[in-house]
PDB file of C-alpha atoms in Angstrom:
ATOM      1  CA  MET A   1      96.551 129.058 105.689  1.00  0.00           C
ATOM      2  CA  SER A   2      97.496 128.271 102.071  1.00  0.00           C
ATOM      3  CA  ASP A   3      94.814 127.937  99.389  1.00  0.00           C
ATOM      4  CA  LEU A   4      96.963 125.287  97.684  1.00  0.00           C
ATOM      5  CA  PRO A   5      97.013 121.528  98.283  1.00  0.00           C
ATOM      6  CA  GLU A   6      98.805 120.503 101.459  1.00  0.00           C
ATOM      7  CA  LEU A   7     101.424 118.560  99.529  1.00  0.00           C
ATOM      8  CA  VAL A   8     102.237 116.598  96.410  1.00  0.00           C
ATOM      9  CA  GLU A   9     104.523 113.562  96.553  1.00  0.00           C
ATOM     10  CA  LEU A  10     106.240 112.147  93.489  1.00  0.00           C
ATOM     11  CA  SER A  11     107.813 108.707  93.758  1.00  0.00           C
ATOM     12  CA  ASN A  12     109.390 106.216  91.364  1.00  0.00           C
ATOM     13  CA  GLY A  13     109.584 103.408  93.915  1.00  0.00           C
ATOM     14  CA  THR A  14     113.122 104.181  95.092  1.00  0.00           C
ATOM     15  CA  GLU A  15     113.080 107.949  95.663  1.00  0.00           C
ATOM     16  CA  THR A  16     110.319 110.305  96.826  1.00  0.00           C
ATOM     17  CA  LEU A  17     110.087 114.062  96.318  1.00  0.00           C
ATOM     18  CA  THR A  18     107.760 116.373  98.252  1.00  0.00           C
ATOM     19  CA  PHE A  19     106.304 119.572  96.816  1.00  0.00           C
ATOM     20  CA  ASP A  20     105.033 121.608  99.754  1.00  0.00           C
ATOM     21  CA  GLY A  21     101.878 123.698  99.631  1.00  0.00           C
ATOM     22  CA  GLY A  22     103.449 126.299 101.885  1.00  0.00           C
ATOM     23  CA  ASN A  23     102.085 125.200 105.261  1.00  0.00           C
ATOM     24  CA  THR A  24     105.071 123.269 106.576  1.00  0.00           C
ATOM     25  CA  ALA A  25     108.044 124.395 104.470  1.00  0.00           C
ATOM     26  CA  ASN A  26     111.083 125.419 106.468  1.00  0.00           C
ATOM     27  CA  PRO A  27     112.536 128.687 105.069  1.00  0.00           C
ATOM     28  CA  ASP A  28     116.004 127.561 106.136  1.00  0.00           C
ATOM     29  CA  ASP A  29     115.874 124.583 103.745  1.00  0.00           C
ATOM     30  CA  ASP A  30     116.142 124.257  99.985  1.00  0.00           C
ATOM     31  CA  VAL A  31     112.632 123.090  99.061  1.00  0.00           C
ATOM     32  CA  LEU A  32     110.232 122.403  96.220  1.00  0.00           C
ATOM     33  CA  LEU A  33     106.986 124.387  96.481  1.00  0.00           C
ATOM     34  CA  ILE A  34     103.627 124.091  94.720  1.00  0.00           C
ATOM     35  CA  GLY A  35     103.198 127.162  92.489  1.00  0.00           C
ATOM     36  CA  LYS A  36     100.299 129.599  92.677  1.00  0.00           C
ATOM     37  CA  ASP A  37      98.516 127.839  89.767  1.00  0.00           C
ATOM     38  CA  GLY A  38      98.435 124.581  91.751  1.00  0.00           C
ATOM     39  CA  VAL A  39      97.616 121.273  90.045  1.00  0.00           C
ATOM     40  CA  GLU A  40      95.632 121.155  86.810  1.00  0.00           C
ATOM     41  CA  GLY A  41      93.603 118.078  85.872  1.00  0.00           C
ATOM     42  CA  TRP A  42      93.121 116.660  89.377  1.00  0.00           C
ATOM     43  CA  PHE A  43      89.505 117.657  89.996  1.00  0.00           C
ATOM     44  CA  GLU A  44      88.509 117.351  86.343  1.00  0.00           C
ATOM     45  CA  THR A  45      87.255 114.379  84.380  1.00  0.00           C
ATOM     46  CA  PRO A  46      89.499 113.429  81.461  1.00  0.00           C
ATOM     47  CA  ASP A  47      88.338 114.070  77.900  1.00  0.00           C
ATOM     48  CA  ASP A  48      85.294 112.075  76.779  1.00  0.00           C
ATOM     49  CA  LYS A  49      86.152 109.415  74.183  1.00  0.00           C
ATOM     50  CA  THR A  50      82.722 107.774  73.960  1.00  0.00           C
ATOM     51  CA  VAL A  51      81.916 106.692  70.396  1.00  0.00           C
ATOM     52  CA  MET A  52      78.549 107.906  69.117  1.00  0.00           C
ATOM     53  CA  SER A  53      76.604 106.829  66.072  1.00  0.00           C
ATOM     54  CA  GLU A  54      74.594 109.558  64.348  1.00  0.00           C
ATOM     55  CA  ARG A  55      70.956 108.830  63.572  1.00  0.00           C
ATOM     56  CA  GLY A  56      70.210 108.310  59.895  1.00  0.00           C
ATOM     57  CA  GLN A  57      66.713 109.696  60.428  1.00  0.00           C
ATOM     58  CA  GLY A  58      65.937 112.322  63.045  1.00  0.00           C
ATOM     59  CA  ASP A  59      68.065 114.591  65.163  1.00  0.00           C
ATOM     60  CA  GLY A  60      71.129 113.712  67.207  1.00  0.00           C
ATOM     61  CA  ALA A  61      72.830 110.387  67.786  1.00  0.00           C
ATOM     62  CA  HIS A  62      71.701 106.985  69.025  1.00  0.00           C
ATOM     63  CA  ASP A  63      71.431 106.594  72.800  1.00  0.00           C
ATOM     64  CA  VAL A  64      74.583 105.651  74.722  1.00  0.00           C
ATOM     65  CA  TRP A  65      74.425 103.219  77.651  1.00  0.00           C
ATOM     66  CA  ALA A  66      76.067 104.363  80.893  1.00  0.00           C
ATOM     67  CA  SER A  67      78.425 101.382  80.701  1.00  0.00           C
ATOM     68  CA  ASP A  68      79.691 102.654  77.306  1.00  0.00           C
ATOM     69  CA  ILE A  69      80.769 106.091  78.584  1.00  0.00           C
ATOM     70  CA  LEU A  70      84.565 106.138  78.393  1.00  0.00           C
ATOM     71  CA  TYR A  71      87.345 108.620  79.155  1.00  0.00           C
ATOM     72  CA  SER A  72      90.788 109.271  77.763  1.00  0.00           C
ATOM     73  CA  ALA A  73      94.014 109.137  79.750  1.00  0.00           C
ATOM     74  CA  ARG A  74      94.325 111.692  82.559  1.00  0.00           C
ATOM     75  CA  VAL A  75      96.904 114.466  82.215  1.00  0.00           C
ATOM     76  CA  LEU A  76      98.063 116.318  85.349  1.00  0.00           C
ATOM     77  CA  THR A  77     100.127 119.492  85.376  1.00  0.00           C
ATOM     78  CA  LEU A  78     101.875 120.543  88.573  1.00  0.00           C
ATOM     79  CA  HIS A  79     103.156 124.118  88.659  1.00  0.00           C
ATOM     80  CA  PHE A  80     106.100 124.249  91.026  1.00  0.00           C
ATOM     81  CA  ILE A  81     108.791 126.544  92.372  1.00  0.00           C
ATOM     82  CA  VAL A  82     112.368 125.734  93.316  1.00  0.00           C
ATOM     83  CA  SER A  83     113.299 127.672  96.439  1.00  0.00           C
ATOM     84  CA  ALA A  84     117.009 127.464  97.224  1.00  0.00           C
ATOM     85  CA  HIS A  85     119.691 129.655  98.720  1.00  0.00           C
ATOM     86  CA  ASP A  86     122.031 129.582  95.746  1.00  0.00           C
ATOM     87  CA  ARG A  87     122.530 128.292  92.205  1.00  0.00           C
ATOM     88  CA  GLN A  88     123.928 124.991  93.460  1.00  0.00           C
ATOM     89  CA  GLY A  89     120.747 124.347  95.447  1.00  0.00           C
ATOM     90  CA  VAL A  90     118.536 125.019  92.432  1.00  0.00           C
ATOM     91  CA  VAL A  91     120.518 122.654  90.204  1.00  0.00           C
ATOM     92  CA  ARG A  92     120.584 119.962  92.891  1.00  0.00           C
ATOM     93  CA  LEU A  93     116.793 120.025  93.355  1.00  0.00           C
ATOM     94  CA  LEU A  94     116.096 120.095  89.610  1.00  0.00           C
ATOM     95  CA  ASN A  95     118.366 117.111  89.096  1.00  0.00           C
ATOM     96  CA  ARG A  96     116.428 115.229  91.773  1.00  0.00           C
ATOM     97  CA  VAL A  97     113.173 115.924  89.936  1.00  0.00           C
ATOM     98  CA  ARG A  98     114.682 114.794  86.640  1.00  0.00           C
ATOM     99  CA  ARG A  99     116.113 111.656  88.247  1.00  0.00           C
ATOM    100  CA  VAL A 100     112.743 110.585  89.671  1.00  0.00           C
ATOM    101  CA  CYS A 101     110.968 111.170  86.345  1.00  0.00           C
ATOM    102  CA  ALA A 102     113.456 109.794  83.804  1.00  0.00           C
ATOM    103  CA  HIS A 103     112.494 106.382  82.339  1.00  0.00           C
ATOM    104  CA  SER A 104     110.200 105.641  85.297  1.00  0.00           C
ATOM    105  CA  LYS A 105     106.556 105.082  86.094  1.00  0.00           C
ATOM    106  CA  VAL A 106     105.802 107.530  88.883  1.00  0.00           C
ATOM    107  CA  ARG A 107     103.183 107.695  91.616  1.00  0.00           C
ATOM    108  CA  PHE A 108     101.633 111.148  91.949  1.00  0.00           C
ATOM    109  CA  ARG A 109     100.098 111.546  95.414  1.00  0.00           C
ATOM    110  CA  LEU A 110      98.109 114.618  96.454  1.00  0.00           C
ATOM    111  CA  ARG A 111      96.892 115.445  99.953  1.00  0.00           C
ATOM    112  CA  ASP A 112      94.228 118.121 100.207  1.00  0.00           C
ATOM    113  CA  ALA A 113      91.328 118.956 102.568  1.00  0.00           C
ATOM    114  CA  GLY A 114      91.258 115.549 104.222  1.00  0.00           C
ATOM    115  CA  TYR A 115      91.615 113.558 100.982  1.00  0.00           C
ATOM    116  CA  ASP A 116      94.757 111.520 100.371  1.00  0.00           C
ATOM    117  CA  CYS A 117      94.810 110.014  96.885  1.00  0.00           C
ATOM    118  CA  TYR A 118      97.202 109.031  94.103  1.00  0.00           C
ATOM    119  CA  THR A 119      97.475 108.050  90.477  1.00  0.00           C
ATOM    120  CA  THR A 120     100.322 106.657  88.383  1.00  0.00           C
ATOM    121  CA  GLY A 121     101.834 107.558  85.021  1.00  0.00           C
ATOM    122  CA  ARG A 122     104.888 108.894  83.243  1.00  0.00           C
ATOM    123  CA  ALA A 123     106.272 112.367  83.875  1.00  0.00           C
ATOM    124  CA  THR A 124     108.041 115.131  81.994  1.00  0.00           C
ATOM    125  CA  VAL A 125     109.632 118.283  83.421  1.00  0.00           C
ATOM    126  CA  LYS A 126     109.938 121.835  82.106  1.00  0.00           C
ATOM    127  CA  ALA A 127     112.064 124.313  84.026  1.00  0.00           C
ATOM    128  CA  SER A 128     112.358 128.052  83.602  1.00  0.00           C
ATOM    129  CA  ALA A 129     115.631 129.351  82.238  1.00  0.00           C
ATOM    130  CA  LYS A 130     115.579 132.388  84.547  1.00  0.00           C
ATOM    131  CA  TYR A 131     115.963 132.565  88.298  1.00  0.00           C
ATOM    132  CA  ALA A 132     116.804 135.220  90.808  1.00  0.00           C
ATOM    133  CA  ARG A 133     120.151 135.507  92.541  1.00  0.00           C
ATOM    134  CA  ASP A 134     118.698 134.081  95.752  1.00  0.00           C
ATOM    135  CA  GLY A 135     117.757 130.843  94.001  1.00  0.00           C
ATOM    136  CA  TRP A 136     114.034 131.465  93.556  1.00  0.00           C
ATOM    137  CA  LEU A 137     113.058 129.617  90.344  1.00  0.00           C
ATOM    138  CA  ASP A 138     109.385 129.684  89.377  1.00  0.00           C
ATOM    139  CA  ASP A 139     107.392 128.908  86.194  1.00  0.00           C
ATOM    140  CA  CYS A 140     108.387 125.255  86.357  1.00  0.00           C
ATOM    141  CA  THR A 141     105.933 122.493  85.387  1.00  0.00           C
ATOM    142  CA  LEU A 142     105.681 118.757  85.902  1.00  0.00           C
ATOM    143  CA  THR A 143     103.311 116.928  83.541  1.00  0.00           C
ATOM    144  CA  VAL A 144     102.124 113.393  84.381  1.00  0.00           C
ATOM    145  CA  THR A 145     100.237 111.355  81.762  1.00  0.00           C
ATOM    146  CA  CYS A 146      98.190 108.582  83.402  1.00  0.00           C
ATOM    147  CA  GLU A 147      97.107 105.721  81.153  1.00  0.00           C
ATOM    148  CA  ARG A 148      94.643 104.683  83.839  1.00  0.00           C
ATOM    149  CA  PRO A 149      92.589 107.829  84.527  1.00  0.00           C
ATOM    150  CA  GLU A 150      91.234 106.698  87.903  1.00  0.00           C
ATOM    151  CA  ILE A 151      92.437 108.440  91.061  1.00  0.00           C
ATOM    152  CA  LEU A 152      92.730 106.005  93.976  1.00  0.00           C
ATOM    153  CA  SER A 153      92.621 106.477  97.726  1.00  0.00           C
ATOM    154  CA  SER A 154      96.007 106.050  99.398  1.00  0.00           C
ATOM    155  CA  VAL A 155      94.200 104.029 102.095  1.00  0.00           C
ATOM    156  CA  GLU A 156      93.512 100.472 100.963  1.00  0.00           C
ATOM    157  CA  SER A 157      90.589  98.533 102.459  1.00  0.00           C
ATOM    158  CA  VAL A 158      91.470  94.880 103.052  1.00  0.00           C
ATOM    159  CA  CYS A 159      89.277  92.052 104.322  1.00  0.00           C
ATOM    160  CA  GLN A 160      90.102  88.358 104.568  1.00  0.00           C
ATOM    161  CA  LEU A 161      87.967  85.385 103.571  1.00  0.00           C
ATOM    162  CA  GLY A 162      88.585  81.902 104.985  1.00  0.00           C
ATOM    163  CA  SER A 163      88.273  78.797 102.820  1.00  0.00           C
ATOM    164  CA  LEU A 164      85.824  76.011 103.608  1.00  0.00           C
ATOM    165  CA  THR A 165      87.017  72.850 105.324  1.00  0.00           C
ATOM    166  CA  ALA A 166      85.298  69.670 106.466  1.00  0.00           C
ATOM    167  CA  SER A 167      84.827  69.712 110.214  1.00  0.00           C
ATOM    168  CA  MET A 168      85.126  65.914 110.343  1.00  0.00           C
ATOM    169  CA  ALA A 169      85.133  62.961 108.028  1.00  0.00           C
ATOM    170  CA  GLY A 170      81.586  62.354 106.887  1.00  0.00           C
ATOM    171  CA  GLY A 171      80.206  65.455 108.694  1.00  0.00           C
ATOM    172  CA  GLY A 172      77.109  65.399 110.924  1.00  0.00           C
ATOM    173  CA  LEU A 173      76.992  64.203 114.528  1.00  0.00           C
ATOM    174  CA  ARG A 174      79.534  61.919 116.150  1.00  0.00           C
ATOM    175  CA  TYR A 175      78.620  59.353 118.797  1.00  0.00           C
ATOM    176  CA  GLY A 176      81.539  58.922 121.197  1.00  0.00           C
ATOM    177  CA  SER A 177      85.232  58.310 120.693  1.00  0.00           C
ATOM    178  CA  ASN A 178      84.936  54.524 120.861  1.00  0.00           C
ATOM    179  CA  LEU A 179      83.515  53.655 117.463  1.00  0.00           C
ATOM    180  CA  SER A 180      83.008  49.958 118.334  1.00  0.00           C
ATOM    181  CA  SER A 181      80.653  50.784 121.239  1.00  0.00           C
ATOM    182  CA  PRO A 182      79.438  54.411 121.044  1.00  0.00           C
ATOM    183  CA  THR A 183      77.973  55.580 124.322  1.00  0.00           C
ATOM    184  CA  GLY A 184      76.277  58.845 123.255  1.00  0.00           C
ATOM    185  CA  LEU A 185      76.797  62.164 121.532  1.00  0.00           C
ATOM    186  CA  GLN A 186      80.306  63.640 121.535  1.00  0.00           C
ATOM    187  CA  TYR A 187      80.542  67.380 122.242  1.00  0.00           C
ATOM    188  CA  PRO A 188      81.092  69.929 120.808  1.00  0.00           C
ATOM    189  CA  LEU A 189      78.792  68.942 117.959  1.00  0.00           C
ATOM    190  CA  ALA A 190      80.035  69.425 114.380  1.00  0.00           C
ATOM    191  CA  TYR A 191      77.724  70.156 111.483  1.00  0.00           C
ATOM    192  CA  GLY A 192      79.697  69.456 108.333  1.00  0.00           C
ATOM    193  CA  LEU A 193      81.506  72.584 107.067  1.00  0.00           C
ATOM    194  CA  LYS A 194      83.339  75.476 108.658  1.00  0.00           C
ATOM    195  CA  THR A 195      85.945  78.035 107.562  1.00  0.00           C
ATOM    196  CA  SER A 196      89.653  77.635 108.167  1.00  0.00           C
ATOM    197  CA  GLY A 197      91.068  79.688 111.004  1.00  0.00           C
ATOM    198  CA  GLY A 198      87.650  80.839 112.126  1.00  0.00           C
ATOM    199  CA  THR A 199      87.569  83.545 109.424  1.00  0.00           C
ATOM    200  CA  SER A 200      84.272  84.204 107.672  1.00  0.00           C
ATOM    201  CA  ASN A 201      83.935  83.209 104.026  1.00  0.00           C
ATOM    202  CA  VAL A 202      81.572  86.160 103.343  1.00  0.00           C
ATOM    203  CA  ALA A 203      82.367  89.890 103.129  1.00  0.00           C
ATOM    204  CA  VAL A 204      81.047  93.178 101.778  1.00  0.00           C
ATOM    205  CA  LEU A 205      83.352  95.338  99.628  1.00  0.00           C
ATOM    206  CA  THR A 206      82.560  99.069  99.524  1.00  0.00           C
ATOM    207  CA  ASN A 207      83.583 102.024  97.372  1.00  0.00           C
ATOM    208  CA  ASN A 208      83.058 105.592  98.626  1.00  0.00           C
ATOM    209  CA  GLY A 209      84.459 107.230  95.504  1.00  0.00           C
ATOM    210  CA  THR A 210      82.876 108.781  92.413  1.00  0.00           C
ATOM    211  CA  SER A 211      83.722 106.070  89.873  1.00  0.00           C
ATOM    212  CA  ARG A 212      83.560 102.291  89.721  1.00  0.00           C
ATOM    213  CA  ALA A 213      86.269 100.485  91.683  1.00  0.00           C
ATOM    214  CA  TYR A 214      88.110  97.349  90.592  1.00  0.00           C
ATOM    215  CA  PRO A 215      88.870  95.008  93.517  1.00  0.00           C
ATOM    216  CA  VAL A 216      91.933  92.767  93.587  1.00  0.00           C
ATOM    217  CA  PHE A 217      91.828  89.300  95.178  1.00  0.00           C
ATOM    218  CA  GLU A 218      95.016  87.756  96.581  1.00  0.00           C
ATOM    219  CA  VAL A 219      94.597  83.989  97.033  1.00  0.00           C
ATOM    220  CA  VAL A 220      96.992  82.408  99.522  1.00  0.00           C
ATOM    221  CA  GLY A 221      97.269  78.573  99.674  1.00  0.00           C
ATOM    222  CA  ASN A 222      96.721  75.848 100.414  1.00  0.00           C
ATOM    223  CA  MET A 223      93.965  75.569  97.767  1.00  0.00           C
ATOM    224  CA  PRO A 224      94.586  72.245  95.986  1.00  0.00           C
ATOM    225  CA  ASP A 225      91.495  72.489  93.754  1.00  0.00           C
ATOM    226  CA  GLY A 226      91.852  76.159  92.876  1.00  0.00           C
ATOM    227  CA  VAL A 227      89.530  78.931  93.985  1.00  0.00           C
ATOM    228  CA  ARG A 228      85.969  80.114  93.385  1.00  0.00           C
ATOM    229  CA  LEU A 229      84.559  83.521  94.382  1.00  0.00           C
ATOM    230  CA  ASP A 230      80.844  84.236  94.009  1.00  0.00           C
ATOM    231  CA  PHE A 231      79.197  87.650  94.021  1.00  0.00           C
ATOM    232  CA  PRO A 232      75.549  87.225  95.091  1.00  0.00           C
ATOM    233  CA  GLY A 233      73.051  89.449  93.344  1.00  0.00           C
ATOM    234  CA  THR A 234      75.271  90.031  90.308  1.00  0.00           C
ATOM    235  CA  GLN A 235      75.170  86.573  88.677  1.00  0.00           C
ATOM    236  CA  GLN A 236      78.965  86.799  88.470  1.00  0.00           C
ATOM    237  CA  SER A 237      81.740  84.557  89.754  1.00  0.00           C
ATOM    238  CA  ILE A 238      85.481  84.072  89.361  1.00  0.00           C
ATOM    239  CA  ALA A 239      86.822  80.513  89.234  1.00  0.00           C
ATOM    240  CA  CYS A 240      90.405  79.409  88.642  1.00  0.00           C
ATOM    241  CA  SER A 241      91.296  75.721  88.455  1.00  0.00           C
ATOM    242  CA  HIS A 242      95.041  76.149  89.074  1.00  0.00           C
ATOM    243  CA  PRO A 243      96.145  74.854  92.515  1.00  0.00           C
ATOM    244  CA  VAL A 244      97.404  77.505  94.923  1.00  0.00           C
ATOM    245  CA  ASP A 245     100.218  76.526  97.280  1.00  0.00           C
ATOM    246  CA  GLY A 246     103.360  78.491  98.137  1.00  0.00           C
ATOM    247  CA  VAL A 247     102.896  81.236  95.529  1.00  0.00           C
ATOM    248  CA  SER A 248      99.928  83.587  95.806  1.00  0.00           C
ATOM    249  CA  LEU A 249      97.381  83.883  93.013  1.00  0.00           C
ATOM    250  CA  ILE A 250      96.368  87.435  92.049  1.00  0.00           C
ATOM    251  CA  LEU A 251      92.960  88.005  90.461  1.00  0.00           C
ATOM    252  CA  ASP A 252      92.752  91.559  89.073  1.00  0.00           C
ATOM    253  CA  SER A 253      89.295  92.863  88.219  1.00  0.00           C
ATOM    254  CA  ARG A 254      90.540  95.742  86.078  1.00  0.00           C
ATOM    255  CA  SER A 255      92.793  93.698  83.798  1.00  0.00           C
ATOM    256  CA  ARG A 256      90.531  90.627  84.178  1.00  0.00           C
ATOM    257  CA  THR A 257      93.586  88.408  84.576  1.00  0.00           C
ATOM    258  CA  ALA A 258      95.009  85.739  86.877  1.00  0.00           C
ATOM    259  CA  THR A 259      98.736  85.867  87.679  1.00  0.00           C
ATOM    260  CA  MET A 260     101.168  83.892  89.839  1.00  0.00           C
ATOM    261  CA  ASP A 261     104.656  85.212  90.551  1.00  0.00           C
ATOM    262  CA  GLY A 262     104.189  87.712  87.720  1.00  0.00           C
ATOM    263  CA  LEU A 263     103.219  85.062  85.164  1.00  0.00           C
ATOM    264  CA  ASP A 264      99.832  85.181  83.421  1.00  0.00           C
ATOM    265  CA  ILE A 265      97.811  82.003  84.030  1.00  0.00           C
ATOM    266  CA  SER A 266      94.471  83.350  82.840  1.00  0.00           C
ATOM    267  CA  ARG A 267      94.013  80.221  80.712  1.00  0.00           C
ATOM    268  CA  TYR A 268      93.058  78.415  83.950  1.00  0.00           C
ATOM    269  CA  LEU A 269      90.106  80.741  84.536  1.00  0.00           C
ATOM    270  CA  THR A 270      86.905  78.738  84.116  1.00  0.00           C
ATOM    271  CA  SER A 271      84.654  81.680  85.055  1.00  0.00           C
ATOM    272  CA  ARG A 272      85.546  85.310  84.313  1.00  0.00           C
ATOM    273  CA  GLY A 273      82.817  87.237  86.143  1.00  0.00           C
ATOM    274  CA  PHE A 274      85.140  89.923  87.518  1.00  0.00           C
ATOM    275  CA  PRO A 275      83.108  92.451  89.517  1.00  0.00           C
ATOM    276  CA  THR A 276      83.205  96.220  89.716  1.00  0.00           C
ATOM    277  CA  ILE A 277      81.987  98.175  92.731  1.00  0.00           C
ATOM    278  CA  PRO A 278      79.748 101.132  91.830  1.00  0.00           C
ATOM    279  CA  PRO A 279      80.462 104.593  93.278  1.00  0.00           C
ATOM    280  CA  SER A 280      79.013 104.940  96.787  1.00  0.00           C
ATOM    281  CA  GLY A 281      78.037 101.270  96.511  1.00  0.00           C
ATOM    282  CA  SER A 282      79.033  97.784  97.601  1.00  0.00           C
ATOM    283  CA  VAL A 283      79.401  94.197  96.384  1.00  0.00           C
ATOM    284  CA  ASN A 284      79.011  90.995  98.405  1.00  0.00           C
ATOM    285  CA  VAL A 285      81.655  88.299  97.952  1.00  0.00           C
ATOM    286  CA  VAL A 286      81.612  84.645  99.036  1.00  0.00           C
ATOM    287  CA  LEU A 287      84.601  82.271  99.011  1.00  0.00           C
ATOM    288  CA  SER A 288      83.210  78.861  98.012  1.00  0.00           C
ATOM    289  CA  SER A 289      86.438  76.835  97.926  1.00  0.00           C
ATOM    290  CA  TYR A 290      87.802  74.068 100.137  1.00  0.00           C
ATOM    291  CA  GLY A 291      91.307  74.050 101.538  1.00  0.00           C
ATOM    292  CA  GLY A 292      93.505  75.549 104.219  1.00  0.00           C
ATOM    293  CA  GLY A 293      94.068  78.937 102.616  1.00  0.00           C
ATOM    294  CA  TYR A 294      92.437  82.328 102.529  1.00  0.00           C
ATOM    295  CA  VAL A 295      91.736  85.278 100.214  1.00  0.00           C
ATOM    296  CA  ASN A 296      92.684  88.904 100.843  1.00  0.00           C
ATOM    297  CA  CYS A 297      90.164  91.225  99.163  1.00  0.00           C
ATOM    298  CA  ARG A 298      91.698  94.624  98.387  1.00  0.00           C
ATOM    299  CA  VAL A 299      89.815  97.711  97.211  1.00  0.00           C
ATOM    300  CA  ARG A 300      90.398 101.474  97.175  1.00  0.00           C
ATOM    301  CA  ASP A 301      87.902 104.312  96.906  1.00  0.00           C
ATOM    302  CA  THR A 302      88.069 105.343  93.257  1.00  0.00           C
ATOM    303  CA  PHE A 303      87.525 108.790  91.714  1.00  0.00           C
ATOM    304  CA  MET A 304      87.193 109.966  88.122  1.00  0.00           C
TER     305      MET A 304
END
């Protein structure tokens, strides 16, 4: 059994490369292998960039709130080996690595000991100038600089909230189908409001990671009066007055923006209480809007 990660995948959206940890590599193939030094920066927190203010009187600096603790970008270094049968195989594999990295944002996915997570950034490659006659090229490195330092679970948790709709005009009880001479209660009884499609308008979003998670809300129409999401217990809510019909509305808690078809419509936000989910914690969410649409709530376990 290898003491290295099971695998690393590098993708630019159109092409994916696999760096094998040595458990499943076929010796008959030309392959990319994780080097003996593994991956640096994955299980570490990035550099601390919290700003402190020194005390004018007394020792040390003024206290820092937990919410003010900040980190720099994450830098990952993958040590890898090119294992090929000849010079042509080495060059071919190196060109694939260069092609995936050049002028691209890449997704760096690592699978190890039951965890399957990824982060995104930009990559550079350094390759050794020396290799053996059999095509064994080691001392190669791949460096990925991640502007967003969070590491996210590859498994996305999704729950759906149904919008509110009137169960009948006027609500309440209804007395028979003949309105001119009602003959008694009509069944089943209706009590005002219900959710469209039988989906609940309440959910709990959880985060089993080590750092705060930023949920994303995908609003799918028809929502003629816009959308409102409330987060009980936090005194926060998100409200957008723009109608939703045909094109989905994306509410991103990390960027604190509202977008439709890639266009920023944050000017229509009338409440900007975007939530975060604490590590090993949860947040309740309630969809308080009328219409025939729904909201997909998306969250990933988040690690720092």
